[in-house]
Amino acid sequence: MEKIDGRKLKKDVQQALRDQVVRLRKQGKANKDVAEYLAMNPQQCSRIWQKYERGGKKEILLGRRGRRHGEKRSLTEEQERGVRKLIVDKTPDQLKFPFALWTRGAVRQLIERHCGTDMPIRTVGEYLKRWGFTP
């Protein structure tokens, strides 16, 4: 039987599999047998069971996955607002840059001067896209 990639399953299906692992283990089935029956990796079955034994049902409940909005960004929200305001209100030559128009390179230098953060040109383009500017 082919193993299931649990990462690609919907959250409710993942939770149902976890519940089945616990139910079968409570019936006295071995990890190997449970894993084979559910087409799962035996180590994953073992991890689920150990979590259940440690903290009960609440320990095997699925949490929110992925990064939270705005988490792990190079610039804080305040810095983003400041840079956006400068781009909208000023031209590069008004800020003593050797450019006439805002380009990704010019915005990169602005961010470095204004925030003290050196970031790749690609990241600058992603910020510009997020802010509604064309990179």
N, CA, C and O of each residue as an XYZ file, in Angstrom:
540
protein
N       0.843     -1.180      0.000
C       0.000      0.000      0.000
C       0.887      1.242      0.000
O       1.896      1.296      0.703
N       0.500      2.239     -0.796
C       1.291      3.463     -0.909
C       1.035      4.376      0.287
O      -0.099      4.538      0.737
N       2.111      4.963      0.785
C       2.010      5.858      1.943
C       1.326      7.164      1.548
O       1.424      7.610      0.405
N       0.632      7.768      2.511
C      -0.060      9.035      2.305
C       0.860     10.165      2.750
O       1.493     10.083      3.803
N       0.929     11.228      1.935
C       1.661     12.422      2.357
C       0.683     13.295      3.127
O      -0.114     14.020      2.531
N       0.744     13.225      4.449
C      -0.204     13.915      5.313
C      -0.167     15.422      5.185
O      -1.148     16.091      5.511
N       0.951     15.979      4.715
C       1.060     17.435      4.583
C       0.102     17.979      3.536
O      -0.292     19.144      3.588
N      -0.269     17.130      2.586
C      -1.127     17.581      1.494
C      -2.611     17.357      1.781
O      -3.463     17.731      0.975
N      -2.918     16.756      2.910
C      -4.310     16.494      3.270
C      -4.940     17.726      3.903
O      -4.246     18.576      4.460
N      -6.261     17.812      3.810
C      -6.977     18.904      4.467
C      -6.876     18.722      5.973
O      -6.641     17.620      6.469
N      -7.059     19.830      6.692
C      -6.895     19.806      8.151
C      -7.838     18.816      8.822
O      -7.433     18.115      9.750
N      -9.088     18.746      8.372
C     -10.036     17.840      9.017
C      -9.662     16.381      8.782
O      -9.883     15.538      9.651
N      -9.096     16.075      7.612
C      -8.650     14.709      7.320
C      -7.421     14.375      8.169
O      -7.307     13.266      8.690
N      -6.503     15.334      8.307
C      -5.333     15.117      9.163
C      -5.761     14.821     10.593
O      -5.229     13.917     11.236
N      -6.730     15.592     11.084
C      -7.197     15.391     12.453
C      -7.874     14.032     12.596
O      -7.699     13.361     13.613
N      -8.642     13.619     11.594
C      -9.302     12.312     11.640
C      -8.263     11.192     11.691
O      -8.444     10.210     12.411
N      -7.175     11.338     10.928
C      -6.103     10.332     10.966
C      -5.463     10.269     12.348
O      -5.194      9.182     12.859
N      -5.219     11.418     12.948
C      -4.640     11.445     14.291
C      -5.564     10.749     15.282
O      -5.120      9.970     16.126
N      -6.854     11.042     15.165
C      -7.829     10.412     16.063
C      -7.856      8.897     15.868
O      -7.977      8.147     16.836
N      -7.743      8.450     14.621
C      -7.724      7.011     14.346
C      -6.484      6.354     14.935
O      -6.558      5.250     15.473
N      -5.350      7.030     14.833
C      -4.118      6.484     15.419
C      -4.331      6.252     16.909
O      -4.002      5.185     17.427
N      -4.877      7.240     17.594
C      -5.100      7.128     19.038
C      -6.087      6.004     19.338
O      -5.857      5.198     20.240
N      -7.194      5.947     18.577
C      -8.210      4.917     18.811
C      -7.621      3.518     18.644
O      -7.859      2.639     19.472
N      -6.857      3.313     17.574
C      -6.267      1.996     17.321
C      -5.207      1.637     18.360
O      -5.115      0.486     18.789
N      -4.405      2.629     18.765
C      -3.393      2.356     19.793
C      -4.052      2.008     21.127
O      -3.546      1.162     21.864
N      -5.175      2.655     21.442
C      -5.904      2.337     22.679
C      -6.451      0.913     22.648
O      -6.626      0.285     23.692
N      -6.720      0.408     21.443
C      -7.206     -0.965     21.295
C      -6.076     -1.980     21.417
O      -6.313     -3.186     21.356
N      -4.850     -1.494     21.588
C      -3.717     -2.389     21.791
C      -2.928     -2.719     20.542
O      -2.046     -3.576     20.582
N      -3.219     -2.070     19.451
C      -2.482     -2.323     18.204
C      -1.087     -1.699     18.292
O      -0.889     -0.671     18.939
N      -0.136     -2.339     17.634
C       1.247     -1.845     17.609
C       1.375     -0.701     16.596
O       0.594     -0.605     15.649
N       2.366      0.156     16.814
C       2.606      1.280     15.896
C       2.741      0.809     14.456
O       2.182      1.406     13.537
N       3.485     -0.261     14.277
C       3.733     -0.786     12.936
C       2.416     -1.178     12.268
O       2.195     -0.875     11.095
N       1.547     -1.849     13.013
C       0.258     -2.282     12.464
C      -0.652     -1.090     12.164
O      -1.317     -1.054     11.128
N      -0.678     -0.120     13.074
C      -1.496      1.080     12.873
C      -1.014      1.832     11.635
O      -1.820      2.258     10.808
N       0.289      1.991     11.513
C       0.864      2.710     10.377
C       0.533      2.001      9.070
O       0.185      2.644      8.079
N       0.640      0.691      9.070
C       0.342     -0.077      7.869
C      -1.144      0.038      7.512
O      -1.490      0.213      6.344
N      -2.006     -0.059      8.501
C      -3.452      0.010      8.294
C      -3.879      1.380      7.756
O      -4.756      1.467      6.897
N      -3.256      2.446      8.265
C      -3.626      3.807      7.864
C      -2.752      4.361      6.736
O      -2.924      5.507      6.321
N      -1.816      3.547      6.242
C      -0.888      3.956      5.176
C      -0.086      5.177      5.600
O       0.079      6.129      4.836
N       0.410      5.131      6.836
C       1.202      6.237      7.380
C       2.606      5.753      7.700
O       2.890      4.556      7.674
N       3.469      6.699      7.998
C       4.818      6.398      8.444
C       4.759      5.967      9.916
O       4.120      6.648     10.719
N       5.406      4.857     10.288
C       5.363      4.398     11.684
C       5.890      5.434     12.681
O       5.382      5.532     13.797
N       6.911      6.210     12.281
C       7.443      7.232     13.182
C       6.394      8.308     13.467
O       6.299      8.813     14.586
N       5.611      8.653     12.447
C       4.573      9.663     12.654
C       3.495      9.133     13.595
O       3.009      9.864     14.457
N       3.125      7.877     13.434
C       2.155      7.265     14.359
C       2.694      7.304     15.782
O       1.961      7.597     16.727
N       3.967      7.009     15.924
C       4.593      7.017     17.247
C       4.580      8.420     17.846
O       4.298      8.589     19.032
N       4.888      9.432     17.024
C       4.882     10.815     17.525
C       3.481     11.234     17.975
O       3.317     11.876     19.013
N       2.482     10.865     17.185
C       1.099     11.204     17.550
C       0.739     10.548     18.874
O       0.170     11.197     19.752
N       1.062      9.275     19.028
C       0.734      8.544     20.258
C       1.476      9.129     21.464
O       0.894      9.281     22.538
N       2.744      9.453     21.288
C       3.514     10.030     22.396
C       2.932     11.377     22.821
O       2.836     11.662     24.014
N       2.546     12.203     21.853
C       1.918     13.487     22.192
C       0.622     13.255     22.953
O       0.339     13.943     23.933
N      -0.167     12.283     22.498
C      -1.441     11.990     23.165
C      -1.204     11.532     24.601
O      -1.896     11.972     25.520
N      -0.233     10.656     24.789
C       0.069     10.169     26.148
C       0.559     11.298     27.045
O       0.270     11.317     28.241
N       1.289     12.222     26.475
C       1.849     13.325     27.249
C       0.781     14.343     27.658
O       0.793     14.831     28.788
N      -0.153     14.668     26.737
C      -1.079     15.755     27.039
C      -2.529     15.511     26.696
O      -3.347     16.423     26.823
N      -2.875     14.316     26.268
C      -4.266     14.030     25.946
C      -4.682     14.567     24.586
O      -3.848     14.897     23.743
N      -5.983     14.643     24.398
C      -6.567     15.036     23.104
C      -6.113     16.427     22.656
O      -5.863     16.646     21.471
N      -6.008     17.360     23.596
C      -5.633     18.733     23.226
C      -4.229     18.798     22.633
O      -3.911     19.717     21.878
N      -3.405     17.836     22.971
C      -2.022     17.826     22.489
C      -1.929     17.436     21.009
O      -0.968     17.805     20.334
N      -2.912     16.699     20.505
C      -2.843     16.267     19.100
C      -3.748     17.090     18.188
O      -3.870     16.791     17.000
N      -4.382     18.121     18.738
C      -5.205     18.990     17.899
C      -4.314     19.820     16.986
O      -3.241     20.273     17.385
N      -4.769     20.008     15.770
C      -4.003     20.795     14.810
C      -4.082     22.270     15.151
O      -5.139     22.779     15.524
N      -2.958     22.947     15.021
C      -2.909     24.390     15.222
C      -2.863     25.095     13.883
O      -2.900     24.458     12.831
N      -2.784     26.385     13.928
C      -2.678     27.175     12.707
C      -1.285     26.983     12.122
O      -0.291     26.990     12.849
N      -1.218     26.813     10.811
C       0.060     26.569     10.160
C       0.527     27.802      9.412
O      -0.274     28.648      9.015
N       1.836     27.888      9.226
C       2.406     28.979      8.442
C       2.680     30.228      9.259
O       2.350     30.318     10.442
N       3.295     31.188      8.584
C       3.614     32.461      9.233
C       2.364     33.292      9.416
O       1.406     33.176      8.652
N       2.381     34.115     10.417
C       1.292     35.057     10.641
C       1.512     36.271      9.742
O       2.634     36.529      9.307
N       0.458     37.003      9.469
C       0.535     38.172      8.601
C       1.537     39.184      9.168
O       1.432     39.591     10.325
N       2.494     39.577      8.351
C       3.467     40.586      8.761
C       4.640     40.051      9.562
O       5.517     40.818      9.959
N       4.669     38.756      9.806
C       5.721     38.176     10.629
C       6.982     37.930      9.790
O       6.896     37.567      8.617
N       8.124     38.127     10.393
C       9.432     37.855      9.774
C       9.706     38.729      8.550
O      10.346     38.278      7.600
N       9.236     39.953      8.565
C       9.542     40.882      7.475
C      10.788     41.674      7.826
O      11.138     41.828      8.996
N      11.449     42.173      6.794
C      12.665     42.959      7.001
C      12.363     44.318      7.613
O      13.158     44.842      8.394
N      11.214     44.893      7.259
C      10.834     46.216      7.750
C       9.622     46.101      8.673
O       8.741     45.268      8.461
N       9.591     46.943      9.689
C       8.411     46.998     10.553
C       7.309     47.764      9.818
O       7.564     48.410      8.802
N       6.093     47.686     10.334
C       4.984     48.414      9.706
C       5.252     49.913      9.692
O       4.934     50.599      8.720
N       5.835     50.413     10.765
C       6.149     51.846     10.853
C       7.178     52.242      9.792
O       7.037     53.278      9.142
N       8.211     51.416      9.619
C       9.221     51.694      8.600
C       8.601     51.650      7.204
O       8.905     52.484      6.352
N       7.724     50.660      6.981
C       7.055     50.563      5.679
C       6.256     51.828      5.384
O       6.323     52.367      4.280
N       5.498     52.298      6.374
C       4.705     53.523      6.193
C       5.605     54.708      5.848
O       5.283     55.507      4.969
N       6.731     54.815      6.546
C       7.659     55.918      6.298
C       8.233     55.884      4.900
O       8.302     56.915      4.231
N       8.647     54.707      4.448
C       9.225     54.574      3.108
C       8.160     54.857      2.053
O       8.423     55.572      1.087
N       6.960     54.303      2.228
C       5.872     54.560      1.271
C       5.574     56.055      1.173
O       5.389     56.586      0.078
N       5.531     56.719      2.308
C       5.237     58.162      2.325
C       6.314     58.934      1.562
O       6.002     59.847      0.797
N       7.581     58.566      1.771
C       8.668     59.243      1.057
C       8.571     59.013     -0.447
O       8.797     59.935     -1.231
N       8.236     57.794     -0.853
C       8.132     57.487     -2.283
C       7.009     58.301     -2.925
O       7.160     58.811     -4.035
N       5.890     58.418     -2.223
C       4.737     59.142     -2.770
C       4.959     60.652     -2.752
O       4.633     61.339     -3.720
N       5.509     61.171     -1.659
C       5.610     62.623     -1.471
C       6.844     63.260     -2.102
O       6.819     64.448     -2.423
N       7.899     62.517     -2.284
C       9.168     63.085     -2.761
C       9.643     62.354     -4.006
O       9.236     61.225     -4.282
N      10.508     63.019     -4.746
C      11.205     62.373     -5.856
C      12.620     62.068     -5.376
O      13.086     62.670     -4.409
N      13.302     61.146     -6.035
C      14.650     60.799     -5.577
C      15.605     61.993     -5.534
O      16.419     62.095     -4.616
N      15.515     62.898     -6.516
C      16.443     64.041     -6.508
C      16.148     65.000     -5.353
O      17.062     65.681     -4.888
N      14.907     65.075     -4.877
C      14.592     65.899     -3.706
C      15.249     65.339     -2.445
O      15.519     66.072     -1.494
N      15.498     64.037     -2.452
C      16.136     63.392     -1.298
C      17.638     63.216     -1.521
O      18.292     62.445     -0.819
N      18.181     63.943     -2.510
C      19.618     63.955     -2.812
C      20.135     62.609     -3.334
O      21.280     62.235     -3.079
N      19.278     61.887     -4.067
C      19.721     60.678     -4.754
C      20.043     61.056     -6.194
O      19.454     62.000     -6.721
N      20.957     60.349     -6.842
C      21.315     60.687     -8.225
C      20.343     60.088     -9.252
O      20.765     59.697    -10.340
N      19.062     60.014     -8.921
C      18.062     59.452     -9.825
C      16.951     60.475    -10.026
O      16.740     61.350     -9.186
N      16.242     60.357    -11.147
C      15.096     61.237    -11.394
C      13.784     60.536    -11.039
O      12.812     61.178    -10.641
N      13.773     59.219    -11.190
C      12.562     58.438    -10.928
C      12.856     57.328     -9.923
O      14.003     56.926     -9.727
N      11.787     56.847     -9.293
C      11.946     55.745     -8.344
C      12.079     54.426     -9.100
O      11.186     54.034     -9.851
N      13.186     53.761     -8.892
C      13.409     52.413     -9.409
C      13.621     51.511     -8.204
O      13.705     51.983     -7.070
N      13.706     50.219     -8.456
C      13.964     49.312     -7.329
C      15.297     49.644     -6.666
O      15.421     49.599     -5.442
N      16.289     49.977     -7.486
C      17.594     50.345     -6.935
C      17.530     51.601     -6.084
O      18.152     51.686     -5.025
N      16.762     52.579     -6.566
C      16.617     53.826     -5.808
C      15.877     53.574     -4.495
O      16.250     54.114     -3.454
N      14.830     52.752     -4.548
C      14.073     52.430     -3.332
C      14.951     51.639     -2.365
O      14.867     51.808     -1.149
N      15.786     50.780     -2.923
C      16.710     50.012     -2.070
C      17.632     50.955     -1.298
O      17.842     50.784     -0.097
N      18.181     51.952     -1.998
C      19.055     52.923     -1.329
C      18.287     53.757     -0.312
O      18.813     54.083      0.752
N      17.037     54.104     -0.639
C      16.195     54.851      0.295
C      15.967     54.040      1.574
O      16.069     54.571      2.680
N      15.660     52.760      1.413
C      15.428     51.895      2.578
C      16.695     51.791      3.416
O      16.643     51.828      4.645
N      17.833     51.660      2.741
C      19.093     51.561      3.481
C      19.372     52.854      4.246
O      19.804     52.809      5.398
N      19.130     53.998      3.621
C      19.387     55.283      4.270
C      18.357     55.566      5.373
O      18.714     56.012      6.463
N      17.092     55.305      5.084
C      16.002     55.647      6.005
C      15.882     54.657      7.173
O      15.600     55.056      8.303
N      16.097     53.361      6.892
C      15.854     52.320      7.911
C      17.123     51.615      8.373
O      17.112     50.911      9.383
N      18.217     51.802      7.636
C      19.454     51.117      8.003
C      19.438     49.640      7.666
O      20.191     48.860      8.249
N      18.581     49.248      6.725
C      18.436     47.842      6.352
C      18.850     47.657      4.903
O      18.279     48.273      4.003
N      19.842     46.807      4.681
C      20.264     46.482      3.321
C      19.510     45.227      2.904
O      19.620     44.189      3.556
N      18.748     45.318      1.825
C      17.980     44.149      1.395
C      18.187     43.899     -0.089
O      18.496     44.822     -0.842
N      18.017     42.651     -0.509
C      18.179     42.318     -1.924
C      17.166     43.062     -2.794
O      16.070     43.405     -2.348
N      17.556     43.300     -4.032
C      16.710     44.038     -4.970
C      15.385     43.316     -5.188
O      14.352     43.955     -5.387
N      15.414     42.002     -5.152
C      14.189     41.214     -5.330
C      13.200     41.482     -4.195
O      11.998     41.612     -4.429
N      13.705     41.563     -2.980
C      12.847     41.849     -1.828
C      12.240     43.236     -1.948
O      11.077     43.445     -1.604
N      13.029     44.182     -2.436
C      12.511     45.539     -2.660
C      11.345     45.473     -3.649
O      10.320     46.127     -3.452
N      11.507     44.685     -4.708
C      10.433     44.517     -5.686
C       9.177     43.920     -5.070
O       8.064     44.311     -5.422
N       9.352     42.970     -4.147
C       8.196     42.363     -3.472
C       7.479     43.383     -2.593
O       6.250     43.410     -2.541
N       8.253     44.222     -1.902
C       7.638     45.285     -1.099
C       6.864     46.251     -1.994
O       5.731     46.614     -1.681
N       7.471     46.666     -3.107
C       6.801     47.598     -4.015
C       5.494     47.008     -4.546
O       4.484     47.704     -4.649
N       5.525     45.726     -4.877
C       4.313     45.059     -5.358
C       3.251     45.038     -4.259
O       2.080     45.313     -4.521
N       3.652     44.718     -3.047
C       2.732     44.675     -1.904
C       2.106     46.048     -1.656
O       0.943     46.146     -1.263
N       2.880     47.097     -1.888
C       2.403     48.463     -1.656
C       1.588     49.008     -2.824
O       1.023     50.098     -2.735
N       1.527     48.253     -3.916
C       0.737     48.695     -5.067
C       1.509     49.504     -6.086
O       0.912     50.110     -6.975
N       2.842     49.524     -5.973
C       3.679     50.208     -6.957
C       4.187     49.186     -7.963
O       4.298     48.002     -7.645
N       4.493     49.636     -9.172
C       5.087     48.727    -10.145
C       6.594     48.722     -9.926
O       7.212     49.785     -9.860
N       7.184     47.554     -9.814
C       8.631     47.493     -9.531
C       9.494     47.903    -10.706
O      10.721     47.897    -10.604
